[in-house]
Tab-separated table of C-alpha atoms and ligand atoms in Angstrom:
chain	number	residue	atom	x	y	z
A	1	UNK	CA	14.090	-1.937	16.909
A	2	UNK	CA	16.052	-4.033	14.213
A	3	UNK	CA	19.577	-3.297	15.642
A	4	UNK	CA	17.831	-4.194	18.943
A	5	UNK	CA	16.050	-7.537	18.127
A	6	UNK	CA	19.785	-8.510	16.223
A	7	UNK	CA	21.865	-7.387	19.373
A	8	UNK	CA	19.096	-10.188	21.239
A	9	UNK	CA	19.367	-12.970	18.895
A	10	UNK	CA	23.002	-12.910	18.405
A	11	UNK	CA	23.524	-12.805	22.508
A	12	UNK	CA	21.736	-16.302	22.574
A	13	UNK	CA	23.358	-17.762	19.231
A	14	UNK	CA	27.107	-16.258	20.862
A	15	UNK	CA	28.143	-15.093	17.832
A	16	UNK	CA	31.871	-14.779	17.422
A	17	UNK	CA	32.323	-10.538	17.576
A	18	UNK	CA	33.872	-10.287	14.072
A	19	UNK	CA	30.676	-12.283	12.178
A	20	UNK	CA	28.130	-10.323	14.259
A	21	UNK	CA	30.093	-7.197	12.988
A	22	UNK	CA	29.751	-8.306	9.574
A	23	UNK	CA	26.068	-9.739	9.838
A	24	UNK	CA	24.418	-6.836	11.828
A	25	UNK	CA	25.514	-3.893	9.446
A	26	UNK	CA	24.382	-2.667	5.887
A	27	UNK	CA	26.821	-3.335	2.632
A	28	UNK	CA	25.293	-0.911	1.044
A	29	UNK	CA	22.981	2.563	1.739
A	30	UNK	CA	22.318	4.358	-1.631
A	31	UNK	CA	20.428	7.951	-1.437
A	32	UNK	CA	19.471	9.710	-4.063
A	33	UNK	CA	17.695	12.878	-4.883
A	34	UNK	CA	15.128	12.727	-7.550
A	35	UNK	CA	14.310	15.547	-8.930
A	36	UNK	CA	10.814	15.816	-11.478
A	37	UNK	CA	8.279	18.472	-12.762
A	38	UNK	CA	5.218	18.344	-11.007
A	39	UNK	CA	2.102	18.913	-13.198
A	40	UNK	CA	1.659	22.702	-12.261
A	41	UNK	CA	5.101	23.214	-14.198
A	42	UNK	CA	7.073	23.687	-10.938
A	43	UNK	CA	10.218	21.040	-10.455
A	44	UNK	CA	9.996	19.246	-7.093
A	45	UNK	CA	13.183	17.429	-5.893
A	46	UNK	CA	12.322	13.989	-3.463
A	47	UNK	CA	14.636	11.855	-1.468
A	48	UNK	CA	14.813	7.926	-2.177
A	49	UNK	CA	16.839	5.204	-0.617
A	50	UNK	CA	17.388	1.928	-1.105
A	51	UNK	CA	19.541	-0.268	1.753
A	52	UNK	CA	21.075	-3.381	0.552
A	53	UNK	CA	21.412	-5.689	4.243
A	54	UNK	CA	24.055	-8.324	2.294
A	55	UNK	CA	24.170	-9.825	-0.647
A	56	UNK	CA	26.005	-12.827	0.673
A	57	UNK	CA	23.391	-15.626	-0.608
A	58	UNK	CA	22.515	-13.651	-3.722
A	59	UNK	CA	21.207	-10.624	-5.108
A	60	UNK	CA	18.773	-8.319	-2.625
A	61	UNK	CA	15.422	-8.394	-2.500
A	62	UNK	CA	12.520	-6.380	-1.057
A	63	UNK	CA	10.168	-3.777	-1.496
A	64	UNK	CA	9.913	-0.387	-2.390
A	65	UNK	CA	7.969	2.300	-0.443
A	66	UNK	CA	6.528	5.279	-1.159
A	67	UNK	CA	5.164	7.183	2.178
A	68	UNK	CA	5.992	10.744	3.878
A	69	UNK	CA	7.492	8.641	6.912
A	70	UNK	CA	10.394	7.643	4.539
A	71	UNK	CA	14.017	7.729	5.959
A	72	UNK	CA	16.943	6.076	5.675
A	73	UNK	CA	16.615	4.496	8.873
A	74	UNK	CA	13.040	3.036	8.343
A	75	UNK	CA	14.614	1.612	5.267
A	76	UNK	CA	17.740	0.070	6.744
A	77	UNK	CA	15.653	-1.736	9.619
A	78	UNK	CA	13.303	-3.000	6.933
A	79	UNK	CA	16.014	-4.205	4.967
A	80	UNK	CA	17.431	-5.784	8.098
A	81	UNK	CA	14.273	-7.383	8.362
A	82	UNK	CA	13.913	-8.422	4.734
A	83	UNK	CA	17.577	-10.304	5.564
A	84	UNK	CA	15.974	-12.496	8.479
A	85	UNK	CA	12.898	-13.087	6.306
A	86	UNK	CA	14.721	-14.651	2.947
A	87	UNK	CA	16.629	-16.530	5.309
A	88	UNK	CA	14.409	-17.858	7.113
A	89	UNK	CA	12.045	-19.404	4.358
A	90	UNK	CA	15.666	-20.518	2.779
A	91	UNK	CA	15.293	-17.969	-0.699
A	92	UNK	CA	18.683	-17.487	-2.212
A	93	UNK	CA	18.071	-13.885	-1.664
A	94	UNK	CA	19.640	-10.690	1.090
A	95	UNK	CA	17.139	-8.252	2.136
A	96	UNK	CA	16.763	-5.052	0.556
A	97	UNK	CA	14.403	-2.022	0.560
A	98	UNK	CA	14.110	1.374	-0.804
A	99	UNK	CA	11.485	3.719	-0.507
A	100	UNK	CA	10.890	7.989	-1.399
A	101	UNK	CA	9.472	10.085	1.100
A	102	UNK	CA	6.546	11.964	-1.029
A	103	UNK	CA	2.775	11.354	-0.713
A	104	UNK	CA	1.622	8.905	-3.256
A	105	UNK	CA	-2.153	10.056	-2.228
A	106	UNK	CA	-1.499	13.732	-3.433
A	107	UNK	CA	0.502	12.747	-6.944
A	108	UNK	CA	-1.304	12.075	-10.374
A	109	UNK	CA	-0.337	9.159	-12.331
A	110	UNK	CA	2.051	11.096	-14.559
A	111	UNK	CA	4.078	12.516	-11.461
A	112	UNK	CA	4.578	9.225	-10.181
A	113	UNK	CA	5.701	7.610	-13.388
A	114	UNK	CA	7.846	10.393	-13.823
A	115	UNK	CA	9.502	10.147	-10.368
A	116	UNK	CA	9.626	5.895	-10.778
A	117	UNK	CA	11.285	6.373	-13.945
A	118	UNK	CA	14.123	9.086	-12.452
A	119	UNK	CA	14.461	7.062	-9.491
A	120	UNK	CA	14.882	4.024	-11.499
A	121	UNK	CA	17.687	5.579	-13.682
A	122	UNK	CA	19.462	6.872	-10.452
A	123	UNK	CA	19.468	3.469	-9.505
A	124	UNK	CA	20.628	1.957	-12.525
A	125	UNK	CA	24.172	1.485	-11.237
A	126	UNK	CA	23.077	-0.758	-7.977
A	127	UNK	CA	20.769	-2.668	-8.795
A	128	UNK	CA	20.231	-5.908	-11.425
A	129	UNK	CA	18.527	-9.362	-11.268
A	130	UNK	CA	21.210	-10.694	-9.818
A	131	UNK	CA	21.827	-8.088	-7.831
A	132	UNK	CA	18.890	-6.388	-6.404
A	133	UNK	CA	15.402	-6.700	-7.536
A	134	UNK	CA	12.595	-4.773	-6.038
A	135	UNK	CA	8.907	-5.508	-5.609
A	136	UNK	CA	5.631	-3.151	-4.071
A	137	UNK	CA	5.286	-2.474	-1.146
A	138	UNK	CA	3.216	0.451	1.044
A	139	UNK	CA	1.834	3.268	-1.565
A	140	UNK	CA	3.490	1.166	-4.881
A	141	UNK	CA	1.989	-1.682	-7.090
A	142	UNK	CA	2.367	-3.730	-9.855
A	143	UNK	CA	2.056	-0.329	-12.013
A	144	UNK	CA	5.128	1.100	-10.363
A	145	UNK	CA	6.693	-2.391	-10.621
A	146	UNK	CA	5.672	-1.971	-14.793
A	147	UNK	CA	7.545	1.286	-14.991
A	148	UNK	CA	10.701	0.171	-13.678
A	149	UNK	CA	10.955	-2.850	-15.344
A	150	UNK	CA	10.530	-0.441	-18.868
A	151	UNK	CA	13.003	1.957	-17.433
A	152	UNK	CA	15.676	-0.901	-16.816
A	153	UNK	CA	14.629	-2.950	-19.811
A	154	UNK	CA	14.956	0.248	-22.429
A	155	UNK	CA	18.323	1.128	-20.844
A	156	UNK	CA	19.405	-2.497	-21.603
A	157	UNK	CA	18.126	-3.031	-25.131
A	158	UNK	CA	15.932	-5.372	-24.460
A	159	UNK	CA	13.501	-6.897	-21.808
A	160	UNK	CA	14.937	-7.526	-18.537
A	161	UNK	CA	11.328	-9.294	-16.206
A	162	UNK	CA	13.800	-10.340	-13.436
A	163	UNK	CA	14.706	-6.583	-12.900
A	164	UNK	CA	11.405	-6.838	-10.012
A	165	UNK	CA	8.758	-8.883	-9.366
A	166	UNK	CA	4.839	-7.619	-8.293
A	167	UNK	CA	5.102	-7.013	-12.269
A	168	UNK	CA	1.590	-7.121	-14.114
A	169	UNK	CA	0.783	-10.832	-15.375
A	170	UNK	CA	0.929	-9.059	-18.654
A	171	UNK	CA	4.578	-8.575	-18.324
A	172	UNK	CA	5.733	-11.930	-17.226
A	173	UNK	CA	4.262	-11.700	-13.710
A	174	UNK	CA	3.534	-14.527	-11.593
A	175	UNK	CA	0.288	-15.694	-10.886
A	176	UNK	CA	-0.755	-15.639	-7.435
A	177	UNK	CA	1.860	-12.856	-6.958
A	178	UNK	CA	-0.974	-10.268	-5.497
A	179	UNK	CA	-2.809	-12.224	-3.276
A	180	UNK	CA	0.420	-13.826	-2.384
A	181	UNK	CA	1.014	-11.977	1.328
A	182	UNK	CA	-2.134	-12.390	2.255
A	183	UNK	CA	-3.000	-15.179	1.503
A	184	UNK	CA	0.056	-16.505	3.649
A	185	UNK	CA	-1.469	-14.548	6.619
A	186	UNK	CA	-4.148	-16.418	6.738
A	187	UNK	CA	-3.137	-19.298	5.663
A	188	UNK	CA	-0.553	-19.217	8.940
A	189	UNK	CA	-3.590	-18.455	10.776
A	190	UNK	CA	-5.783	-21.221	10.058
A	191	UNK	CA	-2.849	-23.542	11.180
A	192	UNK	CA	-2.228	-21.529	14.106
A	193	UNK	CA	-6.352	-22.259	14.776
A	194	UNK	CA	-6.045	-26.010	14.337
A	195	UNK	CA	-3.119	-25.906	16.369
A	196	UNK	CA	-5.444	-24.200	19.159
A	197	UNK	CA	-7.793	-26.724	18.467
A	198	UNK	CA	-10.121	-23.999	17.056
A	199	UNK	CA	-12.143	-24.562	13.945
A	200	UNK	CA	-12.461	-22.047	11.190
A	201	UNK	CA	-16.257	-21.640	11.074
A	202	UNK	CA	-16.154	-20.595	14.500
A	203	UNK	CA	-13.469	-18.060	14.586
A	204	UNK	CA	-13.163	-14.251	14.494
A	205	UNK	CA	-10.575	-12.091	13.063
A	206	UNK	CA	-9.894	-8.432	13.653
A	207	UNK	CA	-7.987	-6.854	10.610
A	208	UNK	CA	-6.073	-3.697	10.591
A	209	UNK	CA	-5.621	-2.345	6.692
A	210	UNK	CA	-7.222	-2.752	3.981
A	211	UNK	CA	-4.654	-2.695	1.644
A	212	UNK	CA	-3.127	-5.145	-0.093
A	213	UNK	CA	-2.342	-7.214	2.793
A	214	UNK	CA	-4.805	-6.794	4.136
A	215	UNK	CA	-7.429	-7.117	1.927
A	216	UNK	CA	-6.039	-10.656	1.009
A	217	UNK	CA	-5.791	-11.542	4.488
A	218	UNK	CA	-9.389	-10.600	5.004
A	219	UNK	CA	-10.315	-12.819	1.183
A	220	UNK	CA	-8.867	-15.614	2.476
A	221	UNK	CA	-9.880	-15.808	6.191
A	222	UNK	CA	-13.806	-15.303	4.790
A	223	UNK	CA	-13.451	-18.076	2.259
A	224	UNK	CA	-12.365	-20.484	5.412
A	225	UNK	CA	-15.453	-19.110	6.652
A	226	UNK	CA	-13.536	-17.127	9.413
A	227	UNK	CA	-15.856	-14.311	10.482
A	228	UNK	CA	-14.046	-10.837	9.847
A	229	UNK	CA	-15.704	-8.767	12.963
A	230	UNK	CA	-13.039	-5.820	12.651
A	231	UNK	CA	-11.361	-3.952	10.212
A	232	UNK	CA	-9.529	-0.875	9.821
A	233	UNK	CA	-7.932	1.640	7.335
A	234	UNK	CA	-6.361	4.449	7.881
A	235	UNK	CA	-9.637	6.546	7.577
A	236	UNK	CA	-11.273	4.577	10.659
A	237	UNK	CA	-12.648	1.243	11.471
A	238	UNK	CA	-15.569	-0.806	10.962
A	239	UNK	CA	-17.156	-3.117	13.402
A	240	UNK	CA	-19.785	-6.176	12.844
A	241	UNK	CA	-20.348	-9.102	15.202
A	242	UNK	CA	-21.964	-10.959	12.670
A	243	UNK	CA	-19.410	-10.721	10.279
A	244	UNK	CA	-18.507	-7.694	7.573
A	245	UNK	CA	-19.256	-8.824	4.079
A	246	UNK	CA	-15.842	-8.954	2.631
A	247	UNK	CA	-16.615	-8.684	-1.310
A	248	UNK	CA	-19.190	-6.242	-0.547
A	249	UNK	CA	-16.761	-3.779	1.460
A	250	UNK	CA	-13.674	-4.699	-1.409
A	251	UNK	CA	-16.369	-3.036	-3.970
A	252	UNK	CA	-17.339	-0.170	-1.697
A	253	UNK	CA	-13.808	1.015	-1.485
A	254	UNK	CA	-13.557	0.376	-5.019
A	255	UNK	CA	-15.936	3.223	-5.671
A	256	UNK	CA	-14.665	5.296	-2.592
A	257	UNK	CA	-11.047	4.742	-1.762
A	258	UNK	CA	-11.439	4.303	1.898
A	259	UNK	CA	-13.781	1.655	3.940
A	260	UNK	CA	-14.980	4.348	6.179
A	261	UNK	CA	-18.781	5.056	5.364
A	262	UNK	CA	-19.446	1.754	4.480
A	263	UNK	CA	-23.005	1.482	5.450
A	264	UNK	CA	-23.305	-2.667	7.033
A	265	UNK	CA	-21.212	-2.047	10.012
A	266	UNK	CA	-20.669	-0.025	12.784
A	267	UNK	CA	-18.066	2.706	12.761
A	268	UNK	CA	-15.435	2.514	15.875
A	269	UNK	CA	-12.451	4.051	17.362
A	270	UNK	CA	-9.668	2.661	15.381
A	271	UNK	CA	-7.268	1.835	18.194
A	272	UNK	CA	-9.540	0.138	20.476
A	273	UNK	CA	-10.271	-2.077	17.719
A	274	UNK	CA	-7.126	-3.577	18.594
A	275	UNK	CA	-8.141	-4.384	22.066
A	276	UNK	CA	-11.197	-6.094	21.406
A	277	UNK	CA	-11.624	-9.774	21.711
A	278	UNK	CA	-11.293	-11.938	19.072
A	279	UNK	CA	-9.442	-15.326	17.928
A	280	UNK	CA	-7.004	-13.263	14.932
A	281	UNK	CA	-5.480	-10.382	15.457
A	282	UNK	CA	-3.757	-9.592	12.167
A	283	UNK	CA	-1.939	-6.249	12.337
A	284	UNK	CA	-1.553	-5.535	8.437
A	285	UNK	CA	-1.099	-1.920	8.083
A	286	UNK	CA	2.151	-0.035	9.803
A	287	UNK	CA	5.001	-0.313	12.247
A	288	UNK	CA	4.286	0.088	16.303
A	289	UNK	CA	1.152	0.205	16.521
A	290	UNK	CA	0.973	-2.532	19.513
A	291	UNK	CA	3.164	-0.896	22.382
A	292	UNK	CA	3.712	-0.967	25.933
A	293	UNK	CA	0.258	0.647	26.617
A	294	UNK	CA	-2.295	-1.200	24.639
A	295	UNK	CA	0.151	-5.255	24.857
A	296	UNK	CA	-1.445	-6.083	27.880
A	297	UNK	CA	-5.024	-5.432	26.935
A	298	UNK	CA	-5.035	-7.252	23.925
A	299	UNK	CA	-7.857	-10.066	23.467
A	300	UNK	CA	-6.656	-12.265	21.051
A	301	UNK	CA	-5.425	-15.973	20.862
A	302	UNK	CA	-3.025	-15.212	17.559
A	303	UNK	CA	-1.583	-12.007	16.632
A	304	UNK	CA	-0.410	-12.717	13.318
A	305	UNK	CA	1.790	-10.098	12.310
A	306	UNK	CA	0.825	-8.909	8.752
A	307	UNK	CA	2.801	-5.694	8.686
A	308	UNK	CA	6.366	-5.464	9.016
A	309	UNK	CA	6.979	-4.632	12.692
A	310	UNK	CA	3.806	-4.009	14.308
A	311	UNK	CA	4.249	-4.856	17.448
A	312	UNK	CA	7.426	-2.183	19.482
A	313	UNK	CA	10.482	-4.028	21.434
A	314	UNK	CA	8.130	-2.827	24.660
A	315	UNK	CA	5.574	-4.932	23.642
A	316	UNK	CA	6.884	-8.021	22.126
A	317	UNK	CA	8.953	-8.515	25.951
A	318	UNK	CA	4.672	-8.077	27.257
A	319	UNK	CA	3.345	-10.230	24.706
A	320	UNK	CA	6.125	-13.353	24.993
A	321	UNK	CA	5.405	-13.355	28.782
A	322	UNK	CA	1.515	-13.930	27.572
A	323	UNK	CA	1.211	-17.762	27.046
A	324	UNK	CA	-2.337	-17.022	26.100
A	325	UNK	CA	-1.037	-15.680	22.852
A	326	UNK	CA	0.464	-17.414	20.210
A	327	UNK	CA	2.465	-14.750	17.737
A	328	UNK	CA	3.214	-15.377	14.584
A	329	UNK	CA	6.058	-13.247	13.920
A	330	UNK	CA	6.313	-11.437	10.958
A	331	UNK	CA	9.164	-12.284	9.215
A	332	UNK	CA	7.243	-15.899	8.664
A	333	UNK	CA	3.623	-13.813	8.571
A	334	UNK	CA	3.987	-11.803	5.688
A	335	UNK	CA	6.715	-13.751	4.220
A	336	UNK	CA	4.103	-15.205	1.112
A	337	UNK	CA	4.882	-11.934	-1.020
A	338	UNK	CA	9.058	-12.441	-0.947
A	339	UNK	CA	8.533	-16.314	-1.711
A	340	UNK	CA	6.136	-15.925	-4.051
A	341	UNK	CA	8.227	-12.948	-5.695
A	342	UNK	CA	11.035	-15.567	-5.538
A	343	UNK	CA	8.994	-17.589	-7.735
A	344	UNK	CA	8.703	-14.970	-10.291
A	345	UNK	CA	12.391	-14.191	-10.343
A	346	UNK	CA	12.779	-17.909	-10.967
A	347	UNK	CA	10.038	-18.187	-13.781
A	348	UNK	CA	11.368	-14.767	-15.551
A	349	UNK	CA	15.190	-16.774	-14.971
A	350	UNK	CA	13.761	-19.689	-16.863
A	351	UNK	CA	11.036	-17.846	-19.270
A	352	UNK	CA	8.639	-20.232	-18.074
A	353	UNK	CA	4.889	-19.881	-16.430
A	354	UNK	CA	3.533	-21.435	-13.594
A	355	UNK	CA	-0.408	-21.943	-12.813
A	356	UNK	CA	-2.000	-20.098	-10.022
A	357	UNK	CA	-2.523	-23.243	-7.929
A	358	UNK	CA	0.969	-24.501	-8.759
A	359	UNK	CA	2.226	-21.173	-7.464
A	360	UNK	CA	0.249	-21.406	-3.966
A	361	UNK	CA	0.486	-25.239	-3.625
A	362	UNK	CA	4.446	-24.430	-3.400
A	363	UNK	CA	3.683	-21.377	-1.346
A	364	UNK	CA	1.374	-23.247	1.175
A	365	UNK	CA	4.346	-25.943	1.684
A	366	UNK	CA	7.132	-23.786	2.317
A	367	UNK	CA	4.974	-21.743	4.703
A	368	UNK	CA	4.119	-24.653	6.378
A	369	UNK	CA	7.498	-25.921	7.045
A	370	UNK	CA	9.019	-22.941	8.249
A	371	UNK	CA	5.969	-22.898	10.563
A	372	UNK	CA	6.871	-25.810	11.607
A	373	UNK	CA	10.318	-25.354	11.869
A	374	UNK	CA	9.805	-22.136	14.206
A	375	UNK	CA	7.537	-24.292	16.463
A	376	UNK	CA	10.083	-26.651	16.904
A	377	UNK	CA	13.068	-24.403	17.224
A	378	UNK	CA	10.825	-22.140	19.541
A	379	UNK	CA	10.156	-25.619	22.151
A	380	UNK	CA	13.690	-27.040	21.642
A	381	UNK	CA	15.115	-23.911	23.089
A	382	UNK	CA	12.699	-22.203	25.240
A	383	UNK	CA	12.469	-19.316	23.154
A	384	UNK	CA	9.803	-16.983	21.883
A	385	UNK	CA	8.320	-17.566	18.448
A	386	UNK	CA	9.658	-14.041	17.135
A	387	UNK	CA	13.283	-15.228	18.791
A	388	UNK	CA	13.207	-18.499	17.207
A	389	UNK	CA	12.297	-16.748	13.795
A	390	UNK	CA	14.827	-14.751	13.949
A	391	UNK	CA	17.742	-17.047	15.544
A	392	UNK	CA	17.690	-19.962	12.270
A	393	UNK	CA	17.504	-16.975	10.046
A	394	UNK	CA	20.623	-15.031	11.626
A	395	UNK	CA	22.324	-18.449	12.056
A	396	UNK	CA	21.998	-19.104	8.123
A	397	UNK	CA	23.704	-16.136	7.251
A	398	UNK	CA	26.452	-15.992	9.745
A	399	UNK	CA	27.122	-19.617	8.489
A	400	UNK	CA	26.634	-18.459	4.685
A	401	UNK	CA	28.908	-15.540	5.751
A	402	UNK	CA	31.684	-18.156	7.597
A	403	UNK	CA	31.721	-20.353	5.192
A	404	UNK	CA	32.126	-17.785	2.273
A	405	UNK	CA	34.937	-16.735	4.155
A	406	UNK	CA	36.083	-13.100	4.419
A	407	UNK	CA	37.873	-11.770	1.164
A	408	UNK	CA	40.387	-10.728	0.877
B	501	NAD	P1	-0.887	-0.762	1.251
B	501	NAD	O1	-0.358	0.603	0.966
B	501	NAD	O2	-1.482	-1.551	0.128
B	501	NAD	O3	-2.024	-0.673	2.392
B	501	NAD	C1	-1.794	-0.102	3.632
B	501	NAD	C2	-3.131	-0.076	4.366
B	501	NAD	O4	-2.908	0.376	5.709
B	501	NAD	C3	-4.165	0.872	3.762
B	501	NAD	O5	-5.443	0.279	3.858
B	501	NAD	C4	-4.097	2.085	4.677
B	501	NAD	O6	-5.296	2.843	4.689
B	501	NAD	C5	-3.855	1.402	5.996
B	501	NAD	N1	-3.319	2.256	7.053
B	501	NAD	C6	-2.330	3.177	6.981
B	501	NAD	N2	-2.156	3.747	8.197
B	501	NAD	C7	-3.034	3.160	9.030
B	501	NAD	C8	-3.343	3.299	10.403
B	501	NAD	N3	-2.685	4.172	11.150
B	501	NAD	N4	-4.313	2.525	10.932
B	501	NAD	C9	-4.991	1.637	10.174
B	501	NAD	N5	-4.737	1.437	8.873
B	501	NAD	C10	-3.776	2.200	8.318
B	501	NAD	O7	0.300	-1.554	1.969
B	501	NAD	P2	0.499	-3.138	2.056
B	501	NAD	O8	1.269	-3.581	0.867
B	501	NAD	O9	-0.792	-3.776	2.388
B	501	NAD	O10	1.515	-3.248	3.299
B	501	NAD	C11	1.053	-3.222	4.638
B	501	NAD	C12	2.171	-3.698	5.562
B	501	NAD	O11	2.583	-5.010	5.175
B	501	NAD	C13	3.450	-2.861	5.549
B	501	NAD	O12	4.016	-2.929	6.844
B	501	NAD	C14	4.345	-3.604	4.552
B	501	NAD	O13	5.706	-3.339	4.777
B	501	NAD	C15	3.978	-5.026	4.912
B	501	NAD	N6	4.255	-6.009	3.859
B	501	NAD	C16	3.693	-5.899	2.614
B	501	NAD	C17	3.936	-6.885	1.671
B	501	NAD	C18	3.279	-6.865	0.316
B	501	NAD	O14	3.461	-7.860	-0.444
B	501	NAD	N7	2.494	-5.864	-0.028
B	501	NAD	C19	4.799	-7.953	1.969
B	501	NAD	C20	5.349	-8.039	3.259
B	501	NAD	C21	5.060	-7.057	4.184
C-alpha cells in the first residue's frame, strides 16, 4: 500500500528516476531476535524490527509496536508513512518504526519489561537521540517508553530523556504528550465541520477504538459537545443515538478492559458500525478496515483517519471519487502524537518544561496550517486530499535529499 501510494505521488511530482530510487527505499531494516524467560521458567525467543525510512533531515522517529500481526513489512510501510508524516508537518525528523510480534494481552508486566529491556540492548547500536528515538504506539505506553529510556540511560552513565518520547511526565515527559493524537483528531475534525458549515453541538461522530487514540479522539469531540453515537473496540461496538457518555464508558473499561458490556448503549455488529450515518467517521484502531466492499456504503461527511492506514488503495480510489466526503488523511490526522513527541525531544534537548496549554496552543497551530496547506495544495492541483498530503511531504524530502547531494 505504501510502495503503492509513493509509486502515485512521485508519477505526478515526475521525480527524476535516481531521487525516487533513493526516496522510496529503506536506509536501514534492523531484525533482531529477542530472546527472554517467560514466568513459567521456559525461555521464549520473539522477533523485533525496527525500519529506519531516511535519516536525511535528522534522526528517525516513530513508534514502536507490539502486536501478533508484526512483520517486517508492516513495519517498513509504517515507517514509510512516518517519513511523509514528519515531513509534512515540517519536524526535523525521518520516519521510523519498530515493533515485536508477541501478544502484549497474554504477557505479565515482568515479561514485558524483560523483553523491552533485551530489545532495547539489541538496539543499542542503531538507535540515539539524534539518531532514532522511539515513542508508543499499538500494545506499548509510556511504561514501555520508561523502560527503554532506563535501559539506554544505564548503558550510558547517565540519563539520556531524548532516547524516546511518550515518557512518563515523571521522567521529563511532555505535557499534553498522551492526549496529544487525539486530541489532533478532533481537533482536525471540528475544522473540517466549520469548513462544512456544520456546528459542533449538532454533530455526530462514529469512533472505532478505544485506545489511546481513540479514547482522546472521543474526550475531545464530547467536550465540543460533538455527540459520540458509535464506538468500537476490538471486543464489539456500542451504539447510542443520544450520545454515549464518554467519562462514564472511559471508567467502565477502567474496571473491565474492554467497552463491550457497558450497560447505556446498545451493543452492534462492529463492522456495520462503519456504515452507519453520521457527520465523523474517525477510524482509530487498525489498518484496512475500509475496503472496496464497505467504501461505497459509507455515511459520513469526514472520515478522519485516526489509525495509520485505515482505509486500502481499493478504497481510497472509491472514496476520492465521493465529493460528499471530505478525508482527512492520516498522515495530517494522527500527526498530533509525532509533533507533540517533537516537542518533547526539543524540551529534553534544552532541559526545559513547557505547560500543557503551551504544548497544545503550538500543537493546534501547526495542525492548522498544514490543514490548510493540504486544502490549498489539494485545489491548486486538482488532487485528492490524501495525494496532496502526501505530494509536499515527498517533495520536501526529495528536495532535502537533492540538495544534500549524494555522497560520495
Ligand atoms: P491502542 O493499542 O492504544 O488501541 C487500539 C484500540 O483498537 C483498542 O481499543 C483495541 O481494542 C482496538 N481494536 C483493535 N482491533 C480492532 C478491531 N478489529 N476493531 C475495532 N477496534 C479494534 O493503539 P493506539 O495507540 O490507539 O493506535 C491506534 C492506531 O493509531 C494505530 O493504527 C496506530 O498506528 C495509530 N497511531 C497511534 C498514535 C499514538 O500516538 N498512539 C499516533 C499515530 C498513529
Amino acid at each position: 500500500m505504501a510502495v503503492s501510494q509513493f509509486d502515485r505521488v512521485a508519477d505526478f511530482l515526475k521525480l527524476p528516476a535516481d531521487i525516487r530510487e533513493r526516496c522510496k527505499w529503506p536506509k536501514r531494516i534492523i531484525t533482531v531476535t529477542v530472546p527472554i524467560r517467560r514466568d513459567d521458567g521456559t525461555t521464549e525467543v520473539f522477533f523485533g524490527h525496527r525500519v529506519q525510512h531516511h535519516l536525511t533531515r535528522g534522526p528517525v522517529k516513530g513508534g514502536l509496536r507490539y502486536h501478533p500481526d508484526v512483520n517486517v513489512g508492516e513495519v517498513a510501510a509504517l515507517a514509510m508513512w512516518m517519513n511523509w508524516k514528519c515531513a509534512l508537518l515540517d519536524l526535523p525528523f525521518g520516519g521510523g518504526k519498530g515493533g515485536i510480534s508477541c501478544n502484549p494481552s497474554e504477557m505479565s508486566d515482568g515479561e514485558l519489561e524483560r523483553m523491552t529491556r533485551r530489545f532495547t540492548m539489541e538496539m543499542i547500536p542503531f538507535i540515539g537521540p539524534e539518531i532514532d528515538v522511539m515513542a508508543p504506539d499499538m500494545g506499548t505506553n509510556e511504561q514501555t517508553m520508561a523502560w527503554i529510556m532506563d535501559t539506554y540511560s544505564t548503558h550510558s552513565g547517565h540519563l539520556v530523556p531524548s532516547i524516546v518520547t511518550g515518557k512518563p511526565i515523571s521522567l521529563q515527559g511532555s505535557a499534553g504528550r498522551t492526549r496529544a493524537t487525539g486530541h489532533g483528531v478532533a481537533f482536525l475534525s471540528s475544522i473540517a465541520l466549520s469548513k462544512l458549515g456544520i456546528k459542533e453541538e449538532s454533530a455526530t461522530a462514529i469512533i472505532q477504538g478505544f485506545g489511546n487514540v481513540g479514547l482522546y479522539t472521543a474526550v475531545t469531540l464530547a467536550s465540543y459537545g460533538v455527540k459520540i453515537i458509535g464506538i468500537s473496540d476490538a471486543s464489539g461496538a456500542l451504539w447510542s443515538q443520544d450520545g454515549i457518555d464518554i467519562h462514564a464508558l472511559r471508567a467502565y473499561v477502567s474496571d473491565h478492559k474492554v467497552i463491550s458490556g457497558f450497560p447505556a448503549a446498545e451493543s452492534i455488529d462492529p463492522n456495520e458500525m462503519l456504515t452507519r450515518k453520521c457527520d465523523i467517521l474517525a477510524p482509530c484502531a487498525v489498518g484496512g478496515v475500509i475496503h472496496a466492499s464497505n467504501a461505497g456504503r459509507l455515511d459520513c461527511k469526514i472520515l478522519a483517519k485516526g489509525a495509520n492506514g485505515p482505509t486500502t488503495p481499493d478504497a481510497d480510489l472509491i472514496i476520492e471519487k465521493r465529493d460528499d466526503i471530505l478525508m482527512i488523511p492520516d498522515i495530517l490526522c494522527n500527526a498530533g502524537g509525532v509533533t507533540v513527541s517533537y516537542f518533547e525531544w526539543v524540551q529534553n534537548l534544552q532541559r526545559f518544561q513547557w505547560t500543557e496549554k503551551e504544548v497544545i496552543s503550538k500543537l493546534e497551530t501547526k495542525l492548522h496550517a498544514t490543514f490548510e496547506q493540504v486544502m490549498s495544495y489539494a485545489a491548486k492541483h486538482k488532487l485528492p486530499k490524501r495525494m496532496s498530503a502526501q505530494a509536499i511531504a515527498i517533495s520536501t524530502v526529495a528536495n532535502a535529499k537533492s540538495t544534500r547531494g549524494l555522497f560520495p
